[in-house]
Amino acid sequence: LVVNGRLSNMMKTVSSVAYVAILLPLATLSASCTNRSTTIPGGKNVTIERGVFHVKTPWGGCDTEGHCVGTPIQQRPLVISFHGCNSHAPVLDYHRFITRTEEVAADLGWYSIMPVGTKPIGSADYGWNTKGILCGAPGVDPVLFFKDIMSWVNINLCVDLDRIYLAGFSTGGFLALELGCLYPNMFRGILGVAASLSSEFLKNTCEKSGAVTMTTIHSLSDPLVPYGGTFSFSSQKGLISSWNIKNNCSQATPETTFDSETTQCLKYNCESEGKYVPVEACALKDMDHCWYGGRSGGFPTCTPRAGDIDSTRYVFTQWETHANLESR
């Protein structure tokens, strides 16, 4: 059984074969906002050929009394948030509850999408087959599902194509990081919480692809996705090292951006082809496998402590700050 995104006994580790990125062309995304769907402020589930996802859209505008109406006619940022491998039902309600990504996105006037993973045979867990951990139906490629979601987005939503972000917890974080390696030019930022990637995939694919801002947040004592890595996936130090190579980062000493009794964040201020593409790593002491700073989901070992980073609000603030700096 899986709790709070924990990896079940049904989970399979990825073999040590070398990974080769197959960069299939994505649908050409449109910058126009004409003929888009009506606003879905409460959110709705959308079913497409390869799966189901939940989408919530912002209001077009609000008056001084707080009455919000209309369909967005200006492009808005989009965050896609991937859940971890778990059997909580409904799986998206649980992910929404512990991460609050949809809440924060709504506060900022962003679109948000949460896809649903698939189940391995004989398991109650929903998850993703990724480069580092397999937790999905055999043979199902979540990258193809993601591409279909983006095709739907292009038809239905008024998204700022320069501000698409990915976030993920546990195996969902593995998937967010993987997509950041395969299609770096599509995203403004990537967040992986309690996540990593296969060392071979990092070396053979990720280091050779384009630059994209990345934040990783991890516990030094994570019992399920160890900070030091395993034979299936890289340590956090290895992940940061590979991403610095990917982002052409020459900064030897990182900047401390968050420091408390429980958490420290270090940021490498990288630039690549004239773009600011920082790489940031946050580490927490004595914490379980959790969405850090979020709601505990009923697990005492995931209860936020004084000094813990709030993963969701922290990274959204960073993303907004970076976008504002670049727009000047």
CSV table of C-alpha atoms in Angstrom, one decimal:
chain,number,residue,atom,x,y,z
A,1,LEU,CA,0.0,0.0,0.0
A,2,VAL,CA,1.1,3.5,-0.6
A,3,VAL,CA,0.6,6.4,1.8
A,4,ASN,CA,1.3,10.1,1.1
A,5,GLY,CA,2.8,9.3,-2.3
A,6,ARG,CA,4.9,6.4,-0.9
A,7,LEU,CA,6.2,3.8,-3.2
A,8,SER,CA,4.5,0.4,-2.9
A,9,ASN,CA,5.9,-3.1,-3.2
A,10,MET,CA,4.4,-3.2,-6.6
A,11,MET,CA,6.8,-0.5,-7.8
A,12,LYS,CA,9.4,-1.6,-10.2
A,13,THR,CA,12.8,0.0,-10.6
A,14,VAL,CA,14.1,0.9,-14.0
A,15,SER,CA,16.8,-1.3,-15.5
A,16,SER,CA,20.3,0.0,-16.0
A,17,VAL,CA,20.0,0.3,-19.8
A,18,ALA,CA,21.0,3.6,-21.4
A,19,TYR,CA,18.2,6.0,-22.1
A,20,VAL,CA,17.9,7.7,-25.5
A,21,ALA,CA,15.5,10.6,-25.8
A,22,ILE,CA,13.0,10.3,-28.6
A,23,LEU,CA,12.0,13.9,-29.2
A,24,LEU,CA,8.8,13.6,-31.0
A,25,PRO,CA,7.4,16.9,-32.3
A,26,LEU,CA,4.8,18.5,-30.1
A,27,ALA,CA,1.8,20.2,-31.6
A,28,THR,CA,2.5,23.8,-32.6
A,29,LEU,CA,1.1,26.0,-29.8
A,30,SER,CA,-0.9,29.1,-30.7
A,31,ALA,CA,-0.5,32.4,-29.0
A,32,SER,CA,-3.9,33.6,-30.0
A,33,CYS,CA,-6.8,33.7,-27.4
A,34,THR,CA,-9.7,33.6,-29.9
A,35,ASN,CA,-12.2,30.8,-29.8
A,36,ARG,CA,-11.2,29.5,-26.4
A,37,SER,CA,-13.5,27.7,-24.0
A,38,THR,CA,-15.5,29.4,-21.2
A,39,THR,CA,-13.9,30.0,-17.8
A,40,ILE,CA,-14.0,27.0,-15.5
A,41,PRO,CA,-13.4,28.6,-12.1
A,42,GLY,CA,-14.4,25.6,-10.0
A,43,GLY,CA,-12.5,23.3,-12.3
A,44,LYS,CA,-13.6,20.2,-14.2
A,45,ASN,CA,-12.3,16.8,-15.2
A,46,VAL,CA,-11.4,16.4,-18.9
A,47,THR,CA,-11.1,13.0,-20.6
A,48,ILE,CA,-8.9,12.6,-23.7
A,49,GLU,CA,-7.7,9.5,-25.4
A,50,ARG,CA,-4.8,8.7,-23.1
A,51,GLY,CA,-6.3,9.7,-19.8
A,52,VAL,CA,-8.0,12.2,-17.5
A,53,PHE,CA,-6.9,15.5,-16.0
A,54,HIS,CA,-8.4,18.2,-13.9
A,55,VAL,CA,-8.2,21.8,-15.2
A,56,LYS,CA,-9.1,25.0,-13.4
A,57,THR,CA,-9.1,28.4,-15.2
A,58,PRO,CA,-8.8,31.9,-13.8
A,59,TRP,CA,-11.5,34.5,-14.1
A,60,GLY,CA,-11.2,37.1,-16.8
A,61,GLY,CA,-11.3,39.9,-14.3
A,62,CYS,CA,-12.6,41.1,-10.9
A,63,ASP,CA,-14.2,44.4,-9.9
A,64,THR,CA,-13.4,46.5,-6.9
A,65,GLU,CA,-16.0,44.6,-4.8
A,66,GLY,CA,-14.5,41.3,-5.6
A,67,HIS,CA,-17.0,40.1,-8.2
A,68,CYS,CA,-15.1,38.0,-10.7
A,69,VAL,CA,-16.5,37.1,-14.1
A,70,GLY,CA,-15.6,36.3,-17.7
A,71,THR,CA,-13.1,34.3,-19.8
A,72,PRO,CA,-9.5,35.4,-19.8
A,73,ILE,CA,-8.7,37.4,-22.9
A,74,GLN,CA,-5.1,38.0,-21.9
A,75,GLN,CA,-2.7,35.1,-21.8
A,76,ARG,CA,-2.1,33.6,-18.3
A,77,PRO,CA,0.6,31.3,-16.9
A,78,LEU,CA,-0.1,27.6,-16.6
A,79,VAL,CA,1.2,25.1,-14.0
A,80,ILE,CA,0.8,21.3,-14.5
A,81,SER,CA,1.2,19.4,-11.3
A,82,PHE,CA,1.8,15.6,-11.2
A,83,HIS,CA,0.8,13.5,-8.2
A,84,GLY,CA,2.9,10.9,-6.5
A,85,CYS,CA,2.4,7.1,-6.6
A,86,ASN,CA,-0.4,6.5,-4.2
A,87,SER,CA,-3.8,4.8,-3.7
A,88,HIS,CA,-5.7,7.6,-2.0
A,89,ALA,CA,-9.1,8.1,-3.6
A,90,PRO,CA,-9.8,10.4,-5.3
A,91,VAL,CA,-6.1,10.7,-6.1
A,92,LEU,CA,-6.3,14.2,-7.3
A,93,ASP,CA,-8.3,15.4,-4.3
A,94,TYR,CA,-5.4,14.1,-2.1
A,95,HIS,CA,-2.7,15.8,-4.3
A,96,ARG,CA,-4.7,19.0,-4.4
A,97,PHE,CA,-5.0,18.9,-0.6
A,98,ILE,CA,-1.4,18.3,0.4
A,99,THR,CA,0.2,20.6,-2.2
A,100,ARG,CA,-2.2,23.5,-2.5
A,101,THR,CA,-0.8,24.2,-6.0
A,102,GLU,CA,-4.3,24.8,-7.4
A,103,GLU,CA,-5.1,27.2,-4.6
A,104,VAL,CA,-1.9,29.2,-5.1
A,105,ALA,CA,-2.3,29.2,-8.9
A,106,ALA,CA,-5.9,30.5,-8.5
A,107,ASP,CA,-4.7,33.3,-6.2
A,108,LEU,CA,-2.2,34.4,-8.9
A,109,GLY,CA,-4.7,34.1,-11.8
A,110,TRP,CA,-2.9,31.1,-13.3
A,111,TYR,CA,-4.4,28.1,-15.1
A,112,SER,CA,-3.7,24.8,-13.3
A,113,ILE,CA,-3.9,21.2,-14.6
A,114,MET,CA,-3.5,18.0,-12.6
A,115,PRO,CA,-3.3,14.8,-14.6
A,116,VAL,CA,-4.2,11.3,-13.3
A,117,GLY,CA,-1.7,8.5,-13.6
A,118,THR,CA,-2.3,4.9,-14.4
A,119,LYS,CA,-2.2,1.7,-12.2
A,120,PRO,CA,0.3,-1.2,-12.3
A,121,ILE,CA,-1.2,-4.6,-12.6
A,122,GLY,CA,-2.5,-5.9,-9.3
A,123,SER,CA,-2.0,-2.5,-7.6
A,124,ALA,CA,-4.3,0.1,-6.2
A,125,ASP,CA,-1.7,2.8,-6.7
A,126,TYR,CA,-1.9,5.5,-9.4
A,127,GLY,CA,1.4,6.7,-10.7
A,128,TRP,CA,3.8,7.3,-13.6
A,129,ASN,CA,6.4,5.3,-15.5
A,130,THR,CA,9.5,7.5,-15.4
A,131,LYS,CA,13.2,7.6,-15.9
A,132,GLY,CA,14.1,6.3,-12.5
A,133,ILE,CA,11.0,4.6,-11.1
A,134,LEU,CA,8.1,2.7,-12.7
A,135,CYS,CA,4.7,3.2,-11.1
A,136,GLY,CA,2.1,3.0,-13.9
A,137,ALA,CA,0.3,0.5,-16.1
A,138,PRO,CA,2.8,-1.6,-18.1
A,139,GLY,CA,3.8,0.0,-21.4
A,140,VAL,CA,2.1,3.3,-20.7
A,141,ASP,CA,4.2,6.3,-21.6
A,142,PRO,CA,3.2,9.5,-19.7
A,143,VAL,CA,5.1,11.6,-22.1
A,144,LEU,CA,2.6,10.9,-24.8
A,145,PHE,CA,-0.2,11.8,-22.3
A,146,PHE,CA,1.5,15.1,-21.6
A,147,LYS,CA,1.7,15.9,-25.3
A,148,ASP,CA,-2.0,15.2,-25.7
A,149,ILE,CA,-2.7,17.5,-22.8
A,150,MET,CA,-0.7,20.3,-24.4
A,151,SER,CA,-2.6,19.8,-27.7
A,152,TRP,CA,-5.9,20.2,-25.7
A,153,VAL,CA,-4.5,23.3,-24.0
A,154,ASN,CA,-3.6,24.9,-27.3
A,155,ILE,CA,-7.2,24.5,-28.5
A,156,ASN,CA,-9.0,25.4,-25.3
A,157,LEU,CA,-7.0,27.8,-23.0
A,158,CYS,CA,-5.6,31.2,-23.3
A,159,VAL,CA,-2.1,30.3,-22.0
A,160,ASP,CA,1.0,32.4,-22.0
A,161,LEU,CA,3.3,30.0,-23.9
A,162,ASP,CA,6.4,31.6,-22.4
A,163,ARG,CA,5.2,30.8,-18.9
A,164,ILE,CA,4.4,27.1,-18.6
A,165,TYR,CA,5.6,25.4,-15.4
A,166,LEU,CA,5.8,21.9,-14.2
A,167,ALA,CA,5.6,20.6,-10.6
A,168,GLY,CA,5.5,17.1,-9.2
A,169,PHE,CA,5.7,15.1,-6.0
A,170,SER,CA,7.7,11.8,-5.7
A,171,THR,CA,7.2,9.9,-9.0
A,172,GLY,CA,5.3,12.9,-10.2
A,173,GLY,CA,8.4,14.9,-9.6
A,174,PHE,CA,10.4,12.4,-11.5
A,175,LEU,CA,8.1,13.0,-14.5
A,176,ALA,CA,8.3,16.8,-14.2
A,177,LEU,CA,12.1,16.6,-14.2
A,178,GLU,CA,12.0,14.1,-17.1
A,179,LEU,CA,9.9,16.4,-19.2
A,180,GLY,CA,12.2,19.3,-18.4
A,181,CYS,CA,15.0,17.3,-19.9
A,182,LEU,CA,13.1,16.2,-23.0
A,183,TYR,CA,11.4,19.6,-23.8
A,184,PRO,CA,13.3,22.3,-22.0
A,185,ASN,CA,12.3,25.1,-24.4
A,186,MET,CA,8.6,24.5,-23.5
A,187,PHE,CA,8.9,25.5,-19.9
A,188,ARG,CA,9.9,28.5,-17.7
A,189,GLY,CA,10.5,26.4,-14.6
A,190,ILE,CA,10.4,22.9,-13.1
A,191,LEU,CA,9.8,21.9,-9.5
A,192,GLY,CA,10.6,18.4,-8.2
A,193,VAL,CA,9.6,17.6,-4.6
A,194,ALA,CA,11.1,14.4,-3.1
A,195,ALA,CA,12.2,13.4,-6.6
A,196,SER,CA,15.2,12.6,-8.8
A,197,LEU,CA,16.0,10.9,-12.2
A,198,SER,CA,18.0,8.0,-13.4
A,199,SER,CA,21.8,8.8,-13.4
A,200,GLU,CA,22.1,7.4,-17.0
A,201,PHE,CA,19.2,9.5,-18.2
A,202,LEU,CA,20.7,12.6,-16.6
A,203,LYS,CA,24.1,12.0,-18.3
A,204,ASN,CA,22.9,10.8,-21.7
A,205,THR,CA,19.9,13.0,-22.2
A,206,CYS,CA,19.4,15.8,-19.7
A,207,GLU,CA,23.0,17.2,-19.7
A,208,LYS,CA,22.8,17.4,-23.5
A,209,SER,CA,19.4,19.2,-23.7
A,210,GLY,CA,18.6,22.9,-23.4
A,211,ALA,CA,18.6,25.0,-20.2
A,212,VAL,CA,15.5,25.5,-18.0
A,213,THR,CA,15.1,26.8,-14.4
A,214,MET,CA,14.8,24.0,-11.9
A,215,THR,CA,14.1,23.7,-8.2
A,216,THR,CA,14.5,20.5,-6.2
A,217,ILE,CA,13.2,20.2,-2.6
A,218,HIS,CA,14.2,17.1,-0.6
A,219,SER,CA,14.6,15.7,2.9
A,220,LEU,CA,18.1,14.6,4.0
A,221,SER,CA,16.4,11.6,5.7
A,222,ASP,CA,13.7,10.7,3.0
A,223,PRO,CA,13.2,6.9,3.5
A,224,LEU,CA,11.6,6.2,0.1
A,225,VAL,CA,13.5,8.4,-2.3
A,226,PRO,CA,16.8,8.7,-0.4
A,227,TYR,CA,18.7,11.9,-0.6
A,228,GLY,CA,21.9,9.9,-1.5
A,229,GLY,CA,20.1,8.1,-4.4
A,230,THR,CA,20.0,4.4,-5.2
A,231,PHE,CA,21.1,2.2,-8.1
A,232,SER,CA,17.9,3.3,-9.9
A,233,PHE,CA,18.1,7.0,-9.5
A,234,SER,CA,20.6,9.7,-8.8
A,235,SER,CA,21.5,11.4,-5.5
A,236,GLN,CA,20.4,15.0,-5.1
A,237,LYS,CA,24.0,16.1,-5.6
A,238,GLY,CA,24.2,14.2,-8.8
A,239,LEU,CA,20.9,15.8,-10.0
A,240,ILE,CA,22.1,19.3,-9.2
A,241,SER,CA,25.5,18.6,-10.9
A,242,SER,CA,23.8,17.4,-14.1
A,243,TRP,CA,21.4,20.3,-14.2
A,244,ASN,CA,24.2,22.8,-13.8
A,245,ILE,CA,25.9,21.2,-16.8
A,246,LYS,CA,22.5,21.4,-18.7
A,247,ASN,CA,22.2,25.1,-17.8
A,248,ASN,CA,25.8,25.9,-18.6
A,249,CYS,CA,26.3,27.1,-15.0
A,250,SER,CA,29.7,28.4,-14.2
A,251,GLN,CA,29.0,29.6,-10.7
A,252,ALA,CA,31.2,27.7,-8.3
A,253,THR,CA,29.6,28.8,-5.0
A,254,PRO,CA,25.9,28.9,-4.7
A,255,GLU,CA,23.9,31.7,-3.1
A,256,THR,CA,22.0,30.9,0.1
A,257,THR,CA,18.3,31.8,-0.5
A,258,PHE,CA,16.6,30.2,2.5
A,259,ASP,CA,18.1,29.3,5.9
A,260,SER,CA,16.4,28.1,9.0
A,261,GLU,CA,16.8,25.5,11.7
A,262,THR,CA,15.2,22.9,9.5
A,263,THR,CA,15.8,24.0,5.9
A,264,GLN,CA,18.5,25.4,3.7
A,265,CYS,CA,18.2,26.4,0.0
A,266,LEU,CA,21.2,27.0,-2.2
A,267,LYS,CA,20.8,28.6,-5.7
A,268,TYR,CA,23.2,28.6,-8.6
A,269,ASN,CA,22.5,31.8,-10.7
A,270,CYS,CA,23.0,30.3,-14.1
A,271,GLU,CA,22.7,32.0,-17.5
A,272,SER,CA,22.4,30.3,-20.9
A,273,GLU,CA,22.0,31.9,-24.3
A,274,GLY,CA,21.0,35.2,-22.6
A,275,LYS,CA,18.4,33.6,-20.3
A,276,TYR,CA,18.4,33.5,-16.5
A,277,VAL,CA,18.0,29.8,-15.7
A,278,PRO,CA,18.8,29.3,-12.0
A,279,VAL,CA,19.3,25.9,-10.4
A,280,GLU,CA,18.1,25.7,-6.8
A,281,ALA,CA,18.3,22.9,-4.2
A,282,CYS,CA,16.5,22.9,-0.8
A,283,ALA,CA,17.3,20.4,1.8
A,284,LEU,CA,15.3,19.7,5.0
A,285,LYS,CA,16.5,17.9,8.2
A,286,ASP,CA,14.7,15.0,9.8
A,287,MET,CA,11.6,14.9,7.6
A,288,ASP,CA,9.7,12.0,6.0
A,289,HIS,CA,8.8,11.6,2.3
A,290,CYS,CA,6.4,14.5,2.0
A,291,TRP,CA,5.3,17.6,0.1
A,292,TYR,CA,7.3,19.8,2.3
A,293,GLY,CA,5.5,22.7,4.0
A,294,GLY,CA,2.1,21.4,2.7
A,295,ARG,CA,-0.7,19.8,4.6
A,296,SER,CA,0.3,16.5,6.2
A,297,GLY,CA,-2.4,14.4,4.6
A,298,GLY,CA,-3.1,12.7,7.9
A,299,PHE,CA,0.5,11.6,8.5
A,300,PRO,CA,2.2,13.1,11.6
A,301,THR,CA,5.7,12.7,10.1
A,302,CYS,CA,4.7,15.1,7.4
A,303,THR,CA,3.3,17.9,9.7
A,304,PRO,CA,5.0,21.2,8.8
A,305,ARG,CA,7.4,22.5,11.5
A,306,ALA,CA,8.5,26.0,12.3
A,307,GLY,CA,11.3,26.8,9.9
A,308,ASP,CA,10.2,24.4,7.2
A,309,ILE,CA,10.0,25.8,3.7
A,310,ASP,CA,6.5,26.0,2.1
A,311,SER,CA,7.4,24.3,-1.2
A,312,THR,CA,4.4,25.6,-3.1
A,313,ARG,CA,4.4,29.3,-2.1
A,314,TYR,CA,8.2,29.5,-2.2
A,315,VAL,CA,8.5,28.2,-5.8
A,316,PHE,CA,5.5,30.2,-7.1
A,317,THR,CA,7.1,33.3,-5.6
A,318,GLN,CA,10.4,32.5,-7.2
A,319,TRP,CA,8.7,31.9,-10.6
A,320,GLU,CA,6.8,35.2,-10.4
A,321,THR,CA,10.0,37.1,-9.3
A,322,HIS,CA,12.1,35.6,-12.2
A,323,ALA,CA,9.3,36.5,-14.7
A,324,ASN,CA,9.1,40.1,-13.5
A,325,LEU,CA,12.9,40.5,-13.6
A,326,GLU,CA,13.0,39.3,-17.2
A,327,SER,CA,10.1,41.5,-18.3
A,328,ARG,CA,11.9,44.7,-17.3
